[in-house]
mmCIF file of C-alpha atoms in Angstrom:
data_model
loop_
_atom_site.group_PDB
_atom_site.id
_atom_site.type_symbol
_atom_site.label_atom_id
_atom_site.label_comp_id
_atom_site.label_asym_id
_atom_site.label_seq_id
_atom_site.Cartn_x
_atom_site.Cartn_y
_atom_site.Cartn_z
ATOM 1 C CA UNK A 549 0.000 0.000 0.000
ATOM 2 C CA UNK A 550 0.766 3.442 -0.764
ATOM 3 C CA UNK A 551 1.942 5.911 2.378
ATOM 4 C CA UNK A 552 3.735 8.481 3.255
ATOM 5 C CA UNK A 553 5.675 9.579 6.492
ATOM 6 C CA UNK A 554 6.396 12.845 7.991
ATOM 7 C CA UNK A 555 8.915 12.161 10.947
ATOM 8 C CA UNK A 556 8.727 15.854 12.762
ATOM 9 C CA UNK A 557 5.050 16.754 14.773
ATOM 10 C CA UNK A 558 6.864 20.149 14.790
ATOM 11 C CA UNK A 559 9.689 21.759 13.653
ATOM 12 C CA UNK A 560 10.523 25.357 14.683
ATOM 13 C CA UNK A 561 12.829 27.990 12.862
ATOM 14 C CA UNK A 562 13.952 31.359 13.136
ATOM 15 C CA UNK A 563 13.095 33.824 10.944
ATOM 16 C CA UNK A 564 15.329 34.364 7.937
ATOM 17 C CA UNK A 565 16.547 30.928 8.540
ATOM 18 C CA UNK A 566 16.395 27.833 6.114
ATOM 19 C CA UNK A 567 13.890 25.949 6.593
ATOM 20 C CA UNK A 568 12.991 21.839 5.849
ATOM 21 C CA UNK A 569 10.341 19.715 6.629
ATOM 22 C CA UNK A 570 10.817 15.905 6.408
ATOM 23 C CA UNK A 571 8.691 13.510 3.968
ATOM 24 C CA UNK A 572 9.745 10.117 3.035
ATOM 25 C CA UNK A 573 7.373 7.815 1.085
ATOM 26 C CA UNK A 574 6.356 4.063 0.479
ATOM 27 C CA UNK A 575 5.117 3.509 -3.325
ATOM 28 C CA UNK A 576 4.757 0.480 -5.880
ATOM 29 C CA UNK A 577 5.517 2.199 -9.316
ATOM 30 C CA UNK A 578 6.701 5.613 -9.906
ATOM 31 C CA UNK A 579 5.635 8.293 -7.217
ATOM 32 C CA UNK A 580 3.248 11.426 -7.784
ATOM 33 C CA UNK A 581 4.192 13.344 -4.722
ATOM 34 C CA UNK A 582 2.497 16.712 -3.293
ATOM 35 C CA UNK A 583 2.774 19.296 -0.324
ATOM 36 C CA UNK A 584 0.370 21.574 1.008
ATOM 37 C CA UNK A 585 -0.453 24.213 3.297
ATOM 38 C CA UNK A 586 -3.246 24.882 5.866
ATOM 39 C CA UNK A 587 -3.031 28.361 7.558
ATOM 40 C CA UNK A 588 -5.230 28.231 11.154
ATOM 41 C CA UNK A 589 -8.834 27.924 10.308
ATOM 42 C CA UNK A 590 -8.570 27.489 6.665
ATOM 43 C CA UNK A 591 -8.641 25.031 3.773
ATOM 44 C CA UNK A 592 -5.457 22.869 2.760
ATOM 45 C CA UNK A 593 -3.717 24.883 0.300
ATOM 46 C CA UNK A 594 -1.932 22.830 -2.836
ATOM 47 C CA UNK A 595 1.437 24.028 -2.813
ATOM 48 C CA UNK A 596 3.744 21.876 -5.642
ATOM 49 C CA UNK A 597 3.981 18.866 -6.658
ATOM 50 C CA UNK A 598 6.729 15.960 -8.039
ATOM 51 C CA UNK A 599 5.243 14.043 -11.176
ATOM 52 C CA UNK A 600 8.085 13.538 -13.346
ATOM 53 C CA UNK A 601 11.368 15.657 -14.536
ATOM 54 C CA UNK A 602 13.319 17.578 -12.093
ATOM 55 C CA UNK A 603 13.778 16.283 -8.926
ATOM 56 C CA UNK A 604 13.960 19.821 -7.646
ATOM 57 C CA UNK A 605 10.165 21.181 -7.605
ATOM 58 C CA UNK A 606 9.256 25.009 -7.369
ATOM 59 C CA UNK A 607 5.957 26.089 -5.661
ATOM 60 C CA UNK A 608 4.076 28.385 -4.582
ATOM 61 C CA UNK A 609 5.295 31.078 -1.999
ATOM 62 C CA UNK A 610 8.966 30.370 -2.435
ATOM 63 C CA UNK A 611 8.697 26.642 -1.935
ATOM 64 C CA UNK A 612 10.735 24.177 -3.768
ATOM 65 C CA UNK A 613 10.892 20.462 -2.976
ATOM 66 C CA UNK A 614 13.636 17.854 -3.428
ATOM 67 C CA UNK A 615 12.369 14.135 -5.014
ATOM 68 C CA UNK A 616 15.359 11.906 -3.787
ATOM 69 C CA UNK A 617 14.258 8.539 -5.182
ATOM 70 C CA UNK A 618 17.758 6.730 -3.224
ATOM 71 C CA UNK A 619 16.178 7.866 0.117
ATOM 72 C CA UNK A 620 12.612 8.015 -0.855
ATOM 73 C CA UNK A 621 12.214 11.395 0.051
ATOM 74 C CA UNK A 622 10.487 14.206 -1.153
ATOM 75 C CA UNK A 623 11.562 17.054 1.944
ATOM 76 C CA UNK A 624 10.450 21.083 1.436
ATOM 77 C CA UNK A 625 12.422 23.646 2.069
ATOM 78 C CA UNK A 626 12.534 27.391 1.544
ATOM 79 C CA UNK A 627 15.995 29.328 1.933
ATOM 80 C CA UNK A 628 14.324 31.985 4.112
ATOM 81 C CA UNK A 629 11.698 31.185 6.208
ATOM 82 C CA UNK A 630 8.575 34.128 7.058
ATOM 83 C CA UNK A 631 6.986 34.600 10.363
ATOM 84 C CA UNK A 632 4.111 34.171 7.833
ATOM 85 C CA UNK A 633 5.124 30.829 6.492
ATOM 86 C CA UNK A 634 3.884 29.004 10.586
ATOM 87 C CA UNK A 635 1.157 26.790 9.407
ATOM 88 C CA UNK A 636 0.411 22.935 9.428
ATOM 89 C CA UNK A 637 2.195 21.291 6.521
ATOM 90 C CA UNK A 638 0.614 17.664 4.942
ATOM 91 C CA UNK A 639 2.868 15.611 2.320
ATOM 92 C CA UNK A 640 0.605 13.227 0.245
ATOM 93 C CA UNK A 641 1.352 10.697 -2.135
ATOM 94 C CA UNK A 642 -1.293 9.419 -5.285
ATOM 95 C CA UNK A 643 -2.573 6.258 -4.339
ATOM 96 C CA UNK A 644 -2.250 3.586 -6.439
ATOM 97 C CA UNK A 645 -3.643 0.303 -6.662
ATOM 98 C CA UNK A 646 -1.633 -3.267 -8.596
ATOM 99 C CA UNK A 647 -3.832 -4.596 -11.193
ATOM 100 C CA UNK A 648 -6.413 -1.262 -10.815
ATOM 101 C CA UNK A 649 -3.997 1.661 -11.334
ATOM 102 C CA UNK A 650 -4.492 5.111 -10.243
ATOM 103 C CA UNK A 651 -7.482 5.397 -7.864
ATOM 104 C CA UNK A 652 -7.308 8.617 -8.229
ATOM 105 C CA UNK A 653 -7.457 9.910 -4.127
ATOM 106 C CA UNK A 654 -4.364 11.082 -2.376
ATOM 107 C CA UNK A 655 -3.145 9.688 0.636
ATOM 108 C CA UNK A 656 -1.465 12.153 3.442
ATOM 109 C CA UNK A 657 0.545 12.093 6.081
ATOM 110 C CA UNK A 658 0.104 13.308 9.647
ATOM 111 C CA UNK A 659 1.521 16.762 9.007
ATOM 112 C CA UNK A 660 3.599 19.100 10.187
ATOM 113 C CA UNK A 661 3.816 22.268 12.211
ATOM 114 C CA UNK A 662 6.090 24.673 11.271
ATOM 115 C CA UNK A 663 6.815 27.453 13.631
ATOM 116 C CA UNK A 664 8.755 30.675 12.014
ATOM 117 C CA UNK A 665 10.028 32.668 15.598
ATOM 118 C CA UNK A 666 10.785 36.547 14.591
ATOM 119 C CA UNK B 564 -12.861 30.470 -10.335
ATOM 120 C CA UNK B 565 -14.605 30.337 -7.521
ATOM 121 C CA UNK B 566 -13.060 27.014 -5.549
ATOM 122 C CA UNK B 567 -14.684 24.210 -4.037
ATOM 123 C CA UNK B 568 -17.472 25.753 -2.108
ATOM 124 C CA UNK B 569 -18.811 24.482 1.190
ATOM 125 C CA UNK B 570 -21.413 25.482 3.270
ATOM 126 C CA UNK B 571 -21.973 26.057 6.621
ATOM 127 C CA UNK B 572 -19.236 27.121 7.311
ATOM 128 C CA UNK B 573 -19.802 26.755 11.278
ATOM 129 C CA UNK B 574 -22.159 24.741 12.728
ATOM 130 C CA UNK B 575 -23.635 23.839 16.287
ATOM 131 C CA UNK B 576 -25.916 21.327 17.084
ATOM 132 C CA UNK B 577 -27.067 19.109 19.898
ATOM 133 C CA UNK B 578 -26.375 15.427 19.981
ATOM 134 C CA UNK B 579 -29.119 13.478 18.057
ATOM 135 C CA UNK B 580 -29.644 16.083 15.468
ATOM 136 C CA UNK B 581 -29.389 15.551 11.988
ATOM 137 C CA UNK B 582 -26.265 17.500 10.486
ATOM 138 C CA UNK B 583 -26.385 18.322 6.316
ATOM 139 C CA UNK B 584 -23.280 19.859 4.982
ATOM 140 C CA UNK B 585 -22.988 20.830 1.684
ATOM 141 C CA UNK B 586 -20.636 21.300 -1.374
ATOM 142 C CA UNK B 587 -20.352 22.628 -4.637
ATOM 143 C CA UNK B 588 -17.200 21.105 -6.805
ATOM 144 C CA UNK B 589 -14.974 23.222 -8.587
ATOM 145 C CA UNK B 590 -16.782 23.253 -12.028
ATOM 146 C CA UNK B 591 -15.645 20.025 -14.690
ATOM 147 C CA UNK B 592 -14.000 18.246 -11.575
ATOM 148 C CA UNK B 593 -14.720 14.455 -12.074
ATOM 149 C CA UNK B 594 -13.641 13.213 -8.288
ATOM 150 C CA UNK B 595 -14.872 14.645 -5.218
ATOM 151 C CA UNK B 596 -13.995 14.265 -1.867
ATOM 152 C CA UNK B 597 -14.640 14.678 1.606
ATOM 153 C CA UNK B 598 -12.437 14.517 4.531
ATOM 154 C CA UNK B 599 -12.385 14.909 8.526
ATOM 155 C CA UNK B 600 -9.613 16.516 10.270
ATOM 156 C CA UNK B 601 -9.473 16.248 13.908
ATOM 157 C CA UNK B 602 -7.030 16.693 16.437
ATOM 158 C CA UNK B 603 -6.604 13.156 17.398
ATOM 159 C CA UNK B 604 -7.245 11.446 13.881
ATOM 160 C CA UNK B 605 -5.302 13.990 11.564
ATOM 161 C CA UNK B 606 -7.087 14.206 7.818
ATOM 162 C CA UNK B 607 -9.002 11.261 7.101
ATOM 163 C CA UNK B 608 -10.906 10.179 3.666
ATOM 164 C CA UNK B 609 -14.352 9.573 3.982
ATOM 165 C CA UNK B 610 -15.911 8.845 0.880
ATOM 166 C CA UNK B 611 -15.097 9.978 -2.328
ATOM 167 C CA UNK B 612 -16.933 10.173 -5.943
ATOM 168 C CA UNK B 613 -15.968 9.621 -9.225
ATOM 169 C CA UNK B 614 -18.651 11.526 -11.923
ATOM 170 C CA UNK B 615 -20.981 11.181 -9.258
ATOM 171 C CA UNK B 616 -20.684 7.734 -8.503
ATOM 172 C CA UNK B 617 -19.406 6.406 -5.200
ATOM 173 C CA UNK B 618 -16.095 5.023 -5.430
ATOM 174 C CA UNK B 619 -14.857 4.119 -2.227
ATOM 175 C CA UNK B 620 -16.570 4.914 1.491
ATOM 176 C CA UNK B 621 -14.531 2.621 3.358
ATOM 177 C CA UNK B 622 -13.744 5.671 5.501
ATOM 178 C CA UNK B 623 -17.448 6.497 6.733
ATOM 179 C CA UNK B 624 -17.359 5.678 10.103
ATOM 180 C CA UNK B 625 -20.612 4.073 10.858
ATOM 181 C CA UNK B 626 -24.008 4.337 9.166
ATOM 182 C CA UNK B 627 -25.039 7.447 10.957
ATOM 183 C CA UNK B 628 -22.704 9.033 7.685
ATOM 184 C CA UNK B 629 -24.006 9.232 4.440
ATOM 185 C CA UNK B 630 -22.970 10.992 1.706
ATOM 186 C CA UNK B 631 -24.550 11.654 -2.161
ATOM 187 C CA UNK B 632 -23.675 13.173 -5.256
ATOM 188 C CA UNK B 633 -27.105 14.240 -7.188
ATOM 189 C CA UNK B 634 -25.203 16.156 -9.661
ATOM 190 C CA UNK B 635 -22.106 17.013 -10.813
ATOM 191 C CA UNK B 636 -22.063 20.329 -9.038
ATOM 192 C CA UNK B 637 -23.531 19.343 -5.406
ATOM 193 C CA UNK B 638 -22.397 16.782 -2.991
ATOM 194 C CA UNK B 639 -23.800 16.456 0.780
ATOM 195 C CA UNK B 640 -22.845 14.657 3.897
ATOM 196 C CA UNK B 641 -24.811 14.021 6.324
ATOM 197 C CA UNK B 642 -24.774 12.583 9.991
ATOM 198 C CA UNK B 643 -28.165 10.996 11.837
ATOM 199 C CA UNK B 644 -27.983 11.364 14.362
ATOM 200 C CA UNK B 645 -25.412 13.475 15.412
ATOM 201 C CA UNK B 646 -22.999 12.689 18.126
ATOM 202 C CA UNK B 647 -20.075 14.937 20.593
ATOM 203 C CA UNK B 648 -17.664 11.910 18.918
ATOM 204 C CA UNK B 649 -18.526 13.799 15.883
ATOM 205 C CA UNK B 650 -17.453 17.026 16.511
ATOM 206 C CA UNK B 651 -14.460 17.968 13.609
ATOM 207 C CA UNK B 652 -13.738 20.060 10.476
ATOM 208 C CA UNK B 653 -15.381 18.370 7.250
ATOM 209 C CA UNK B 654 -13.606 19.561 4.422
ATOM 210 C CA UNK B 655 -14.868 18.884 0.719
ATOM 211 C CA UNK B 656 -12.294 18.772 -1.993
ATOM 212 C CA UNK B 657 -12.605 18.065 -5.958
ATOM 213 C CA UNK B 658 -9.692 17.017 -8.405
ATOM 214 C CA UNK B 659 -10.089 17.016 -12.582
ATOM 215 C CA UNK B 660 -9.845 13.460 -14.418
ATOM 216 C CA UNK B 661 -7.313 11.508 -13.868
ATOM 217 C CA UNK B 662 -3.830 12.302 -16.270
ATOM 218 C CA UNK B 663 -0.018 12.783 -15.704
ATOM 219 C CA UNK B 664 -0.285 16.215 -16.310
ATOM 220 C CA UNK B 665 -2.685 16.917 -13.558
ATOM 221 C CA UNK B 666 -1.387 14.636 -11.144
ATOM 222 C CA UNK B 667 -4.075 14.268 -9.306
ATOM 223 C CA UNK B 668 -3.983 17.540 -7.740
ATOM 224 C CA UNK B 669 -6.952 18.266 -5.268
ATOM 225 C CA UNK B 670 -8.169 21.469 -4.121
ATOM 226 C CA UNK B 671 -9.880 21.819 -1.091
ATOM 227 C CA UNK B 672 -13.097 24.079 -0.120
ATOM 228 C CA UNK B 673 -12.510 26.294 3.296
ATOM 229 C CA UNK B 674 -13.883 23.351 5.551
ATOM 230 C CA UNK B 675 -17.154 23.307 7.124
ATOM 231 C CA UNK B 676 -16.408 23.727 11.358
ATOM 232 C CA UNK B 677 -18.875 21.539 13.699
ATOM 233 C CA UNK B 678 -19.395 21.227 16.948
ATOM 234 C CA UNK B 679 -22.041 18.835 18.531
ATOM 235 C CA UNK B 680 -22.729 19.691 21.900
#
């Protein structure tokens, strides 16, 4: 089965600081990997995404993403984190079923806080 | 475009009500979703459609959930009778058709709130 793992509950920063947050994954086949965003009280927020091509993925709000297939990984980062960029953080992976193919629902992971300290 | 719209957005009930919440896809979406978040649980898949049709529900906890797709612009779920155990954000989400260029993407609507008291 199809799942992905995001090691940190929380993971705190200063501002101006490089930031990461951890996402490794379990897949059969190739992987379609995603991150998003929820801000407090609001929606999840799509924020890139890995399909196929560059391992290195730009998003949205200075977010780029790093497919490692060797260590299964698909980690975000940002070079400078905002006191605006605190939020929850989900990575999700397509799910993806032998003899059915895509089943076209995403599966996530537990997320992650990040907390950006001025 | 306007999103995935869902509605209420808040909600407070007693226990053993009857809770609708509604949701309007984003417009030539084939899959719909819908999803509980709670504290203790995280994001969890409920039920989701595929041009209308019910694809998997394996997530809807008990029968008191039930969820339909009239259309292809309205879904609802709802819970009879409502419990405290019940209490969570419901978020509806919608993706297009399945293709490596999409990649699945789903975007979700702003989450209807309840609390059953």
């Amino acid at each position: 089965a199809q799942s992905v793992a995001q090691p940190e509950d929380q993971v705190n920063v200063a501002e101006g600081n490089p930031l990461t947050v951890k996402c490794t994954y379990s897949v059969s086949g190739n992987p379609y990997l995603f991150w998003y965003v929820q801000y407090p009280n609001r929606g999840l927020q799509f924020l890139l995404k890995y399909i196929t091509g560059d391992n290195l993925v730009k998003g949205s709000y200075g977010f780029e993403a790093e497919f490692n297939k060797s260590q299964t990984s698909f980690h975000l980062k940002k070079p400078s984190a905002l006191v605006s960029d605190s939020a929850l953080y989900f990575c999700a992976v397509r799910d993806f079923l032998r003899g059915s193919g895509n089943t076209g629902k995403l599966i996530f992971g537990q997320g992650t806080t990040l907390q950006v300290k001025p | 475009d306007a999103g995935v719209i869902q509605s209420p957005r808040h909600e407070v009930t007693e226990m053993g009500q009857e809770v609708t919440l509604r949701c309007k896809p984003i417009s030539g979406h084939d899959y719909l979703f819908w999803y509980r978040q709670t504290m203790m649980r995280g994001l969890e898949l409920l039920i989701y459609f595929n041009n209308n049709v019910p694809i998997d529900d394996s997530g809807m906890p008990e029968d008191r959930f039930s969820a339909k797709m009239p259309n292809a612009s309205f879904s609802t779920l709802k819970i009879q009778p409502s419990e405290p155990r019940d209490s969570a954000v419901y978020f509806c989400a919608s993706s297009p058709a399945q293709g490596w260029v999409s990649g699945n993407t789903i975007y979700f609507g702003e989450g209807s709130w309840l609390t059953v008291v």
